[in-house]
Amino acid sequence: LKPLRLQRWQRAPAGHRVSQVRRICLATARAAPHRPRSPPRGAVARRALTMFCFGALPPAERLRNFCTTCVVLDAIFLLINSLYTINSSRATAKTACYEAHGDNWHYVITLAHAISTSVAAGGAWVHSAISCGTSPQLPQTEHVTRFAYLLIIWTMCAAVIESYAAESGPVECKDPPAGYSYADADDRVAEATKRNRRIWTELHAVLSLAWIIASVVTAIFGRRVSRLLPEVGTTAAAVAA
């Protein structure tokens, strides 16, 4: 039967062949199960980014949510820097070693931690004024922008101060001191101490980066929201008049 069908197919006119092929394709498409169309490439990522950045909310509400996130980070660093300031201001064997060798950089470190605490407290005050308020005002958005500049500048200065202070101290006062070998103590305790310090250093770096990014993003969005405030329109109309 197959050779006969093939001969009939070959003898049939071209139009009949095309219509028969279309009929077969339509029957196959109807018999196949329905598959939902997948979203275009990048649509899922854009949708997730929009939800993460509170894209479905009005501009004022988005700014308030950004400021709330910054308040949380400000409070975290306010606590961390306060503990750093208290610990670095205590008189220990290490500070006594510094003073015996005429090195006073540990006082500079204490002052740097105190300034960092003040910066975090200022950030909490600036961001909470918007997150806890009814509607953002023009001076509040300007304070958010200035705080972002201040945070970037002070973070760079603090990094330079701490790195220079860590390298300029006497060798005898290093932690661990010169000539100390971890083999002299319990290996498990030594390895746990090194691992905990490394984990805390990496976690602190990630938190600092998140703090800076959140503050900068909030400042950028605050400037966009400030253009929509009625105060800006009133000021522009008064200047034009």
mmCIF file of C-alpha atoms in Angstrom:
data_model
loop_
_atom_site.group_PDB
_atom_site.id
_atom_site.type_symbol
_atom_site.label_atom_id
_atom_site.label_comp_id
_atom_site.label_asym_id
_atom_site.label_seq_id
_atom_site.Cartn_x
_atom_site.Cartn_y
_atom_site.Cartn_z
ATOM 1 C CA LEU A 1 0.000 0.000 0.000
ATOM 2 C CA LYS A 2 2.827 2.408 0.704
ATOM 3 C CA PRO A 3 4.216 2.454 -2.872
ATOM 4 C CA LEU A 4 0.687 3.076 -4.217
ATOM 5 C CA ARG A 5 0.171 6.012 -1.818
ATOM 6 C CA LEU A 6 3.554 7.426 -2.814
ATOM 7 C CA GLN A 7 2.660 7.201 -6.494
ATOM 8 C CA ARG A 8 -0.685 8.925 -5.893
ATOM 9 C CA TRP A 9 1.135 11.641 -3.883
ATOM 10 C CA GLN A 10 3.599 12.205 -6.706
ATOM 11 C CA ARG A 11 0.840 12.333 -9.362
ATOM 12 C CA ALA A 12 -1.309 14.781 -7.346
ATOM 13 C CA PRO A 13 -1.104 18.482 -8.282
ATOM 14 C CA ALA A 14 1.011 20.862 -6.181
ATOM 15 C CA GLY A 15 -1.972 22.674 -4.689
ATOM 16 C CA HIS A 16 -3.453 19.413 -3.462
ATOM 17 C CA ARG A 17 -0.132 18.499 -1.801
ATOM 18 C CA VAL A 18 0.077 21.837 0.040
ATOM 19 C CA SER A 19 -3.483 21.594 1.335
ATOM 20 C CA GLN A 20 -2.890 18.046 2.504
ATOM 21 C CA VAL A 21 0.295 19.054 4.349
ATOM 22 C CA ARG A 22 -1.562 21.902 6.064
ATOM 23 C CA ARG A 23 -4.350 19.491 7.079
ATOM 24 C CA ILE A 24 -1.799 17.110 8.617
ATOM 25 C CA CYS A 25 -0.013 19.935 10.488
ATOM 26 C CA LEU A 26 -3.275 21.269 11.923
ATOM 27 C CA ALA A 27 -4.327 17.824 13.072
ATOM 28 C CA THR A 28 -0.951 17.271 14.727
ATOM 29 C CA ALA A 29 -1.093 20.675 16.485
ATOM 30 C CA ARG A 30 -4.596 20.006 17.818
ATOM 31 C CA ALA A 31 -3.649 16.565 19.073
ATOM 32 C CA ALA A 32 -0.513 17.816 20.853
ATOM 33 C CA PRO A 33 -0.924 18.857 24.519
ATOM 34 C CA HIS A 34 -1.073 22.578 25.256
ATOM 35 C CA ARG A 35 2.167 23.975 26.618
ATOM 36 C CA PRO A 36 2.131 27.381 28.285
ATOM 37 C CA ARG A 37 4.432 29.891 26.705
ATOM 38 C CA SER A 38 7.532 30.622 28.724
ATOM 39 C CA PRO A 39 8.163 34.275 29.556
ATOM 40 C CA PRO A 40 10.704 36.072 27.400
ATOM 41 C CA ARG A 41 14.339 36.006 28.398
ATOM 42 C CA GLY A 42 15.067 38.475 31.190
ATOM 43 C CA ALA A 43 11.405 39.059 32.110
ATOM 44 C CA VAL A 44 11.665 36.992 35.304
ATOM 45 C CA ALA A 45 14.809 38.831 36.376
ATOM 46 C CA ARG A 46 13.215 42.228 35.693
ATOM 47 C CA ARG A 47 10.085 41.223 37.621
ATOM 48 C CA ALA A 48 12.137 40.037 40.608
ATOM 49 C CA LEU A 49 14.194 43.254 40.549
ATOM 50 C CA THR A 50 11.015 45.325 40.436
ATOM 51 C CA MET A 51 9.563 43.486 43.432
ATOM 52 C CA PHE A 52 12.856 43.788 45.337
ATOM 53 C CA CYS A 53 13.002 47.534 44.681
ATOM 54 C CA PHE A 54 9.335 48.039 45.634
ATOM 55 C CA GLY A 55 8.483 48.950 42.029
ATOM 56 C CA ALA A 56 4.727 48.457 42.511
ATOM 57 C CA LEU A 57 4.521 51.201 45.176
ATOM 58 C CA PRO A 58 4.266 54.986 44.771
ATOM 59 C CA PRO A 59 7.575 56.899 44.830
ATOM 60 C CA ALA A 60 7.071 58.214 48.371
ATOM 61 C CA GLU A 61 6.343 54.720 49.715
ATOM 62 C CA ARG A 62 9.354 53.299 47.912
ATOM 63 C CA LEU A 63 11.578 55.957 49.456
ATOM 64 C CA ARG A 64 10.132 55.168 52.882
ATOM 65 C CA ASN A 65 10.890 51.457 52.452
ATOM 66 C CA PHE A 66 14.434 52.219 51.328
ATOM 67 C CA CYS A 67 14.924 54.414 54.393
ATOM 68 C CA THR A 68 13.570 51.678 56.651
ATOM 69 C CA THR A 69 16.173 49.293 55.255
ATOM 70 C CA CYS A 70 18.873 51.884 55.885
ATOM 71 C CA VAL A 71 17.645 52.397 59.463
ATOM 72 C CA VAL A 72 18.169 48.687 60.140
ATOM 73 C CA LEU A 73 21.726 48.833 58.793
ATOM 74 C CA ASP A 74 22.393 52.071 60.699
ATOM 75 C CA ALA A 75 21.286 50.433 63.938
ATOM 76 C CA ILE A 76 23.492 47.387 63.291
ATOM 77 C CA PHE A 77 26.591 49.511 62.736
ATOM 78 C CA LEU A 78 25.692 51.763 65.642
ATOM 79 C CA LEU A 79 25.855 48.696 67.897
ATOM 80 C CA ILE A 80 29.021 47.295 66.287
ATOM 81 C CA ASN A 81 30.942 50.575 66.381
ATOM 82 C CA SER A 82 29.831 51.264 69.952
ATOM 83 C CA LEU A 83 31.234 47.902 71.041
ATOM 84 C CA TYR A 84 34.438 48.608 69.116
ATOM 85 C CA THR A 85 34.769 51.984 70.845
ATOM 86 C CA ILE A 86 34.248 50.502 74.308
ATOM 87 C CA ASN A 87 36.691 47.649 73.733
ATOM 88 C CA SER A 88 39.411 49.842 72.218
ATOM 89 C CA SER A 89 39.188 52.375 75.074
ATOM 90 C CA ARG A 90 39.868 49.787 77.766
ATOM 91 C CA ALA A 91 43.311 49.499 79.335
ATOM 92 C CA THR A 92 44.740 46.110 78.388
ATOM 93 C CA ALA A 93 48.155 44.505 78.173
ATOM 94 C CA LYS A 94 48.270 45.425 74.499
ATOM 95 C CA THR A 95 47.619 49.142 75.136
ATOM 96 C CA ALA A 96 50.175 49.086 77.951
ATOM 97 C CA CYS A 97 52.691 47.637 75.490
ATOM 98 C CA TYR A 98 51.896 50.422 73.023
ATOM 99 C CA GLU A 99 52.404 53.107 75.658
ATOM 100 C CA ALA A 100 55.646 51.519 76.827
ATOM 101 C CA HIS A 101 57.032 51.744 73.298
ATOM 102 C CA GLY A 102 55.758 55.298 72.792
ATOM 103 C CA ASP A 103 53.056 54.393 70.295
ATOM 104 C CA ASN A 104 49.739 56.259 70.587
ATOM 105 C CA TRP A 105 47.934 54.999 67.491
ATOM 106 C CA HIS A 106 45.505 52.992 69.615
ATOM 107 C CA TYR A 107 43.989 56.328 70.718
ATOM 108 C CA VAL A 108 43.506 57.230 67.055
ATOM 109 C CA ILE A 109 41.732 53.901 66.502
ATOM 110 C CA THR A 110 39.444 54.627 69.452
ATOM 111 C CA LEU A 111 38.675 58.069 68.033
ATOM 112 C CA ALA A 112 37.944 56.549 64.603
ATOM 113 C CA HIS A 113 35.510 54.065 66.147
ATOM 114 C CA ALA A 114 33.822 56.899 68.044
ATOM 115 C CA ILE A 115 33.410 58.900 64.829
ATOM 116 C CA SER A 116 32.016 55.808 63.081
ATOM 117 C CA THR A 117 29.505 55.454 65.915
ATOM 118 C CA SER A 118 28.463 59.074 65.457
ATOM 119 C CA VAL A 119 28.093 58.580 61.692
ATOM 120 C CA ALA A 120 25.860 55.542 62.236
ATOM 121 C CA ALA A 121 23.761 57.469 64.766
ATOM 122 C CA GLY A 122 23.418 60.348 62.305
ATOM 123 C CA GLY A 123 22.347 57.948 59.575
ATOM 124 C CA ALA A 124 19.701 56.418 61.822
ATOM 125 C CA TRP A 125 18.371 59.904 62.624
ATOM 126 C CA VAL A 126 18.331 61.026 58.964
ATOM 127 C CA HIS A 127 16.689 57.880 57.591
ATOM 128 C CA SER A 128 14.192 57.484 60.434
ATOM 129 C CA ALA A 129 12.892 61.021 59.759
ATOM 130 C CA ILE A 130 11.517 59.723 56.442
ATOM 131 C CA SER A 131 10.667 56.133 57.386
ATOM 132 C CA CYS A 132 8.682 57.236 60.459
ATOM 133 C CA GLY A 133 7.158 60.374 58.917
ATOM 134 C CA THR A 134 3.945 60.886 57.005
ATOM 135 C CA SER A 135 5.395 62.251 53.760
ATOM 136 C CA PRO A 136 8.979 63.129 52.771
ATOM 137 C CA GLN A 137 9.989 66.787 52.764
ATOM 138 C CA LEU A 138 12.630 68.503 50.671
ATOM 139 C CA PRO A 139 15.098 69.082 53.570
ATOM 140 C CA GLN A 140 14.828 65.417 54.543
ATOM 141 C CA THR A 141 15.736 64.185 51.066
ATOM 142 C CA GLU A 142 18.681 66.596 51.008
ATOM 143 C CA HIS A 143 19.913 65.221 54.343
ATOM 144 C CA VAL A 144 19.747 61.679 52.940
ATOM 145 C CA THR A 145 21.918 62.699 49.982
ATOM 146 C CA ARG A 146 24.462 64.462 52.193
ATOM 147 C CA PHE A 147 24.675 61.464 54.500
ATOM 148 C CA ALA A 148 25.534 59.198 51.551
ATOM 149 C CA TYR A 149 28.426 61.514 50.625
ATOM 150 C CA LEU A 150 29.574 61.626 54.252
ATOM 151 C CA LEU A 151 29.434 57.847 54.624
ATOM 152 C CA ILE A 152 31.536 57.230 51.512
ATOM 153 C CA ILE A 153 34.176 59.793 52.492
ATOM 154 C CA TRP A 154 34.427 58.624 56.105
ATOM 155 C CA THR A 155 34.590 54.932 55.115
ATOM 156 C CA MET A 156 37.598 55.652 52.916
ATOM 157 C CA CYS A 157 39.282 57.718 55.649
ATOM 158 C CA ALA A 158 38.623 55.077 58.323
ATOM 159 C CA ALA A 159 40.036 52.331 56.095
ATOM 160 C CA VAL A 160 43.245 54.321 55.571
ATOM 161 C CA ILE A 161 43.588 55.103 59.284
ATOM 162 C CA GLU A 162 43.024 51.521 60.421
ATOM 163 C CA SER A 163 45.368 50.033 57.827
ATOM 164 C CA TYR A 164 48.143 52.492 58.708
ATOM 165 C CA ALA A 165 47.656 51.948 62.439
ATOM 166 C CA ALA A 166 47.797 48.175 62.014
ATOM 167 C CA GLU A 167 51.135 48.388 60.208
ATOM 168 C CA SER A 168 52.767 51.127 62.317
ATOM 169 C CA GLY A 169 52.532 49.422 65.718
ATOM 170 C CA PRO A 170 55.583 47.894 67.438
ATOM 171 C CA VAL A 171 56.391 44.315 66.534
ATOM 172 C CA GLU A 172 56.419 43.324 70.203
ATOM 173 C CA CYS A 173 52.793 44.385 70.578
ATOM 174 C CA LYS A 174 51.393 42.539 67.597
ATOM 175 C CA ASP A 175 48.561 40.061 68.048
ATOM 176 C CA PRO A 176 49.806 37.340 68.219
ATOM 177 C CA PRO A 177 53.163 38.620 69.560
ATOM 178 C CA ALA A 178 56.422 38.061 67.740
ATOM 179 C CA GLY A 179 57.773 34.538 68.098
ATOM 180 C CA TYR A 180 54.418 33.081 69.042
ATOM 181 C CA SER A 181 53.549 29.790 67.426
ATOM 182 C CA TYR A 182 50.118 28.287 67.303
ATOM 183 C CA ALA A 183 51.728 24.934 68.011
ATOM 184 C CA ASP A 184 52.366 26.140 71.575
ATOM 185 C CA ALA A 185 48.641 26.211 72.311
ATOM 186 C CA ASP A 186 45.820 23.837 71.642
ATOM 187 C CA ASP A 187 45.517 23.381 67.882
ATOM 188 C CA ARG A 188 41.727 23.222 67.969
ATOM 189 C CA VAL A 189 41.396 26.482 69.880
ATOM 190 C CA ALA A 190 43.930 28.189 67.616
ATOM 191 C CA GLU A 191 42.196 27.048 64.438
ATOM 192 C CA ALA A 192 38.778 28.015 65.790
ATOM 193 C CA THR A 193 40.072 31.475 66.708
ATOM 194 C CA LYS A 194 41.573 32.027 63.265
ATOM 195 C CA ARG A 195 38.426 30.788 61.548
ATOM 196 C CA ASN A 196 36.143 32.991 63.668
ATOM 197 C CA ARG A 197 38.249 36.070 62.982
ATOM 198 C CA ARG A 198 38.261 35.383 59.269
ATOM 199 C CA ILE A 199 34.490 34.837 59.192
ATOM 200 C CA TRP A 200 33.854 38.024 61.171
ATOM 201 C CA THR A 201 36.172 40.048 58.914
ATOM 202 C CA GLU A 202 34.370 38.847 55.782
ATOM 203 C CA LEU A 203 30.938 39.379 57.340
ATOM 204 C CA HIS A 204 31.867 42.905 58.436
ATOM 205 C CA ALA A 205 33.089 43.719 54.923
ATOM 206 C CA VAL A 206 29.839 42.440 53.371
ATOM 207 C CA LEU A 207 27.721 44.411 55.851
ATOM 208 C CA SER A 208 29.748 47.572 55.227
ATOM 209 C CA LEU A 209 29.316 47.187 51.474
ATOM 210 C CA ALA A 210 25.565 46.630 51.902
ATOM 211 C CA TRP A 211 25.351 49.723 54.128
ATOM 212 C CA ILE A 212 27.087 51.920 51.574
ATOM 213 C CA ILE A 213 25.076 50.581 48.630
ATOM 214 C CA ALA A 214 21.763 50.973 50.474
ATOM 215 C CA SER A 215 22.614 54.546 51.479
ATOM 216 C CA VAL A 216 23.683 55.510 47.956
ATOM 217 C CA VAL A 217 20.593 53.952 46.344
ATOM 218 C CA THR A 218 18.370 55.706 48.881
ATOM 219 C CA ALA A 219 20.094 59.017 48.170
ATOM 220 C CA ILE A 220 19.667 58.614 44.397
ATOM 221 C CA PHE A 221 16.000 57.755 44.734
ATOM 222 C CA GLY A 222 15.554 60.566 47.258
ATOM 223 C CA ARG A 223 16.766 63.070 44.674
ATOM 224 C CA ARG A 224 14.255 61.698 42.172
ATOM 225 C CA VAL A 225 11.433 61.955 44.696
ATOM 226 C CA SER A 226 12.466 65.491 45.651
ATOM 227 C CA ARG A 227 11.681 66.653 42.086
ATOM 228 C CA LEU A 228 8.079 65.477 42.545
ATOM 229 C CA LEU A 229 7.496 67.333 45.800
ATOM 230 C CA PRO A 230 5.164 70.358 45.729
ATOM 231 C CA GLU A 231 7.823 72.480 47.466
ATOM 232 C CA VAL A 232 10.047 72.251 44.397
ATOM 233 C CA GLY A 233 7.213 73.358 42.117
ATOM 234 C CA THR A 234 6.360 76.296 44.380
ATOM 235 C CA THR A 235 10.000 77.396 44.535
ATOM 236 C CA ALA A 236 10.390 77.139 40.743
ATOM 237 C CA ALA A 237 7.202 79.175 40.195
ATOM 238 C CA ALA A 238 8.408 81.851 42.622
ATOM 239 C CA VAL A 239 11.782 82.064 40.886
ATOM 240 C CA ALA A 240 10.101 82.295 37.469
ATOM 241 C CA ALA A 241 7.806 85.051 38.710
#
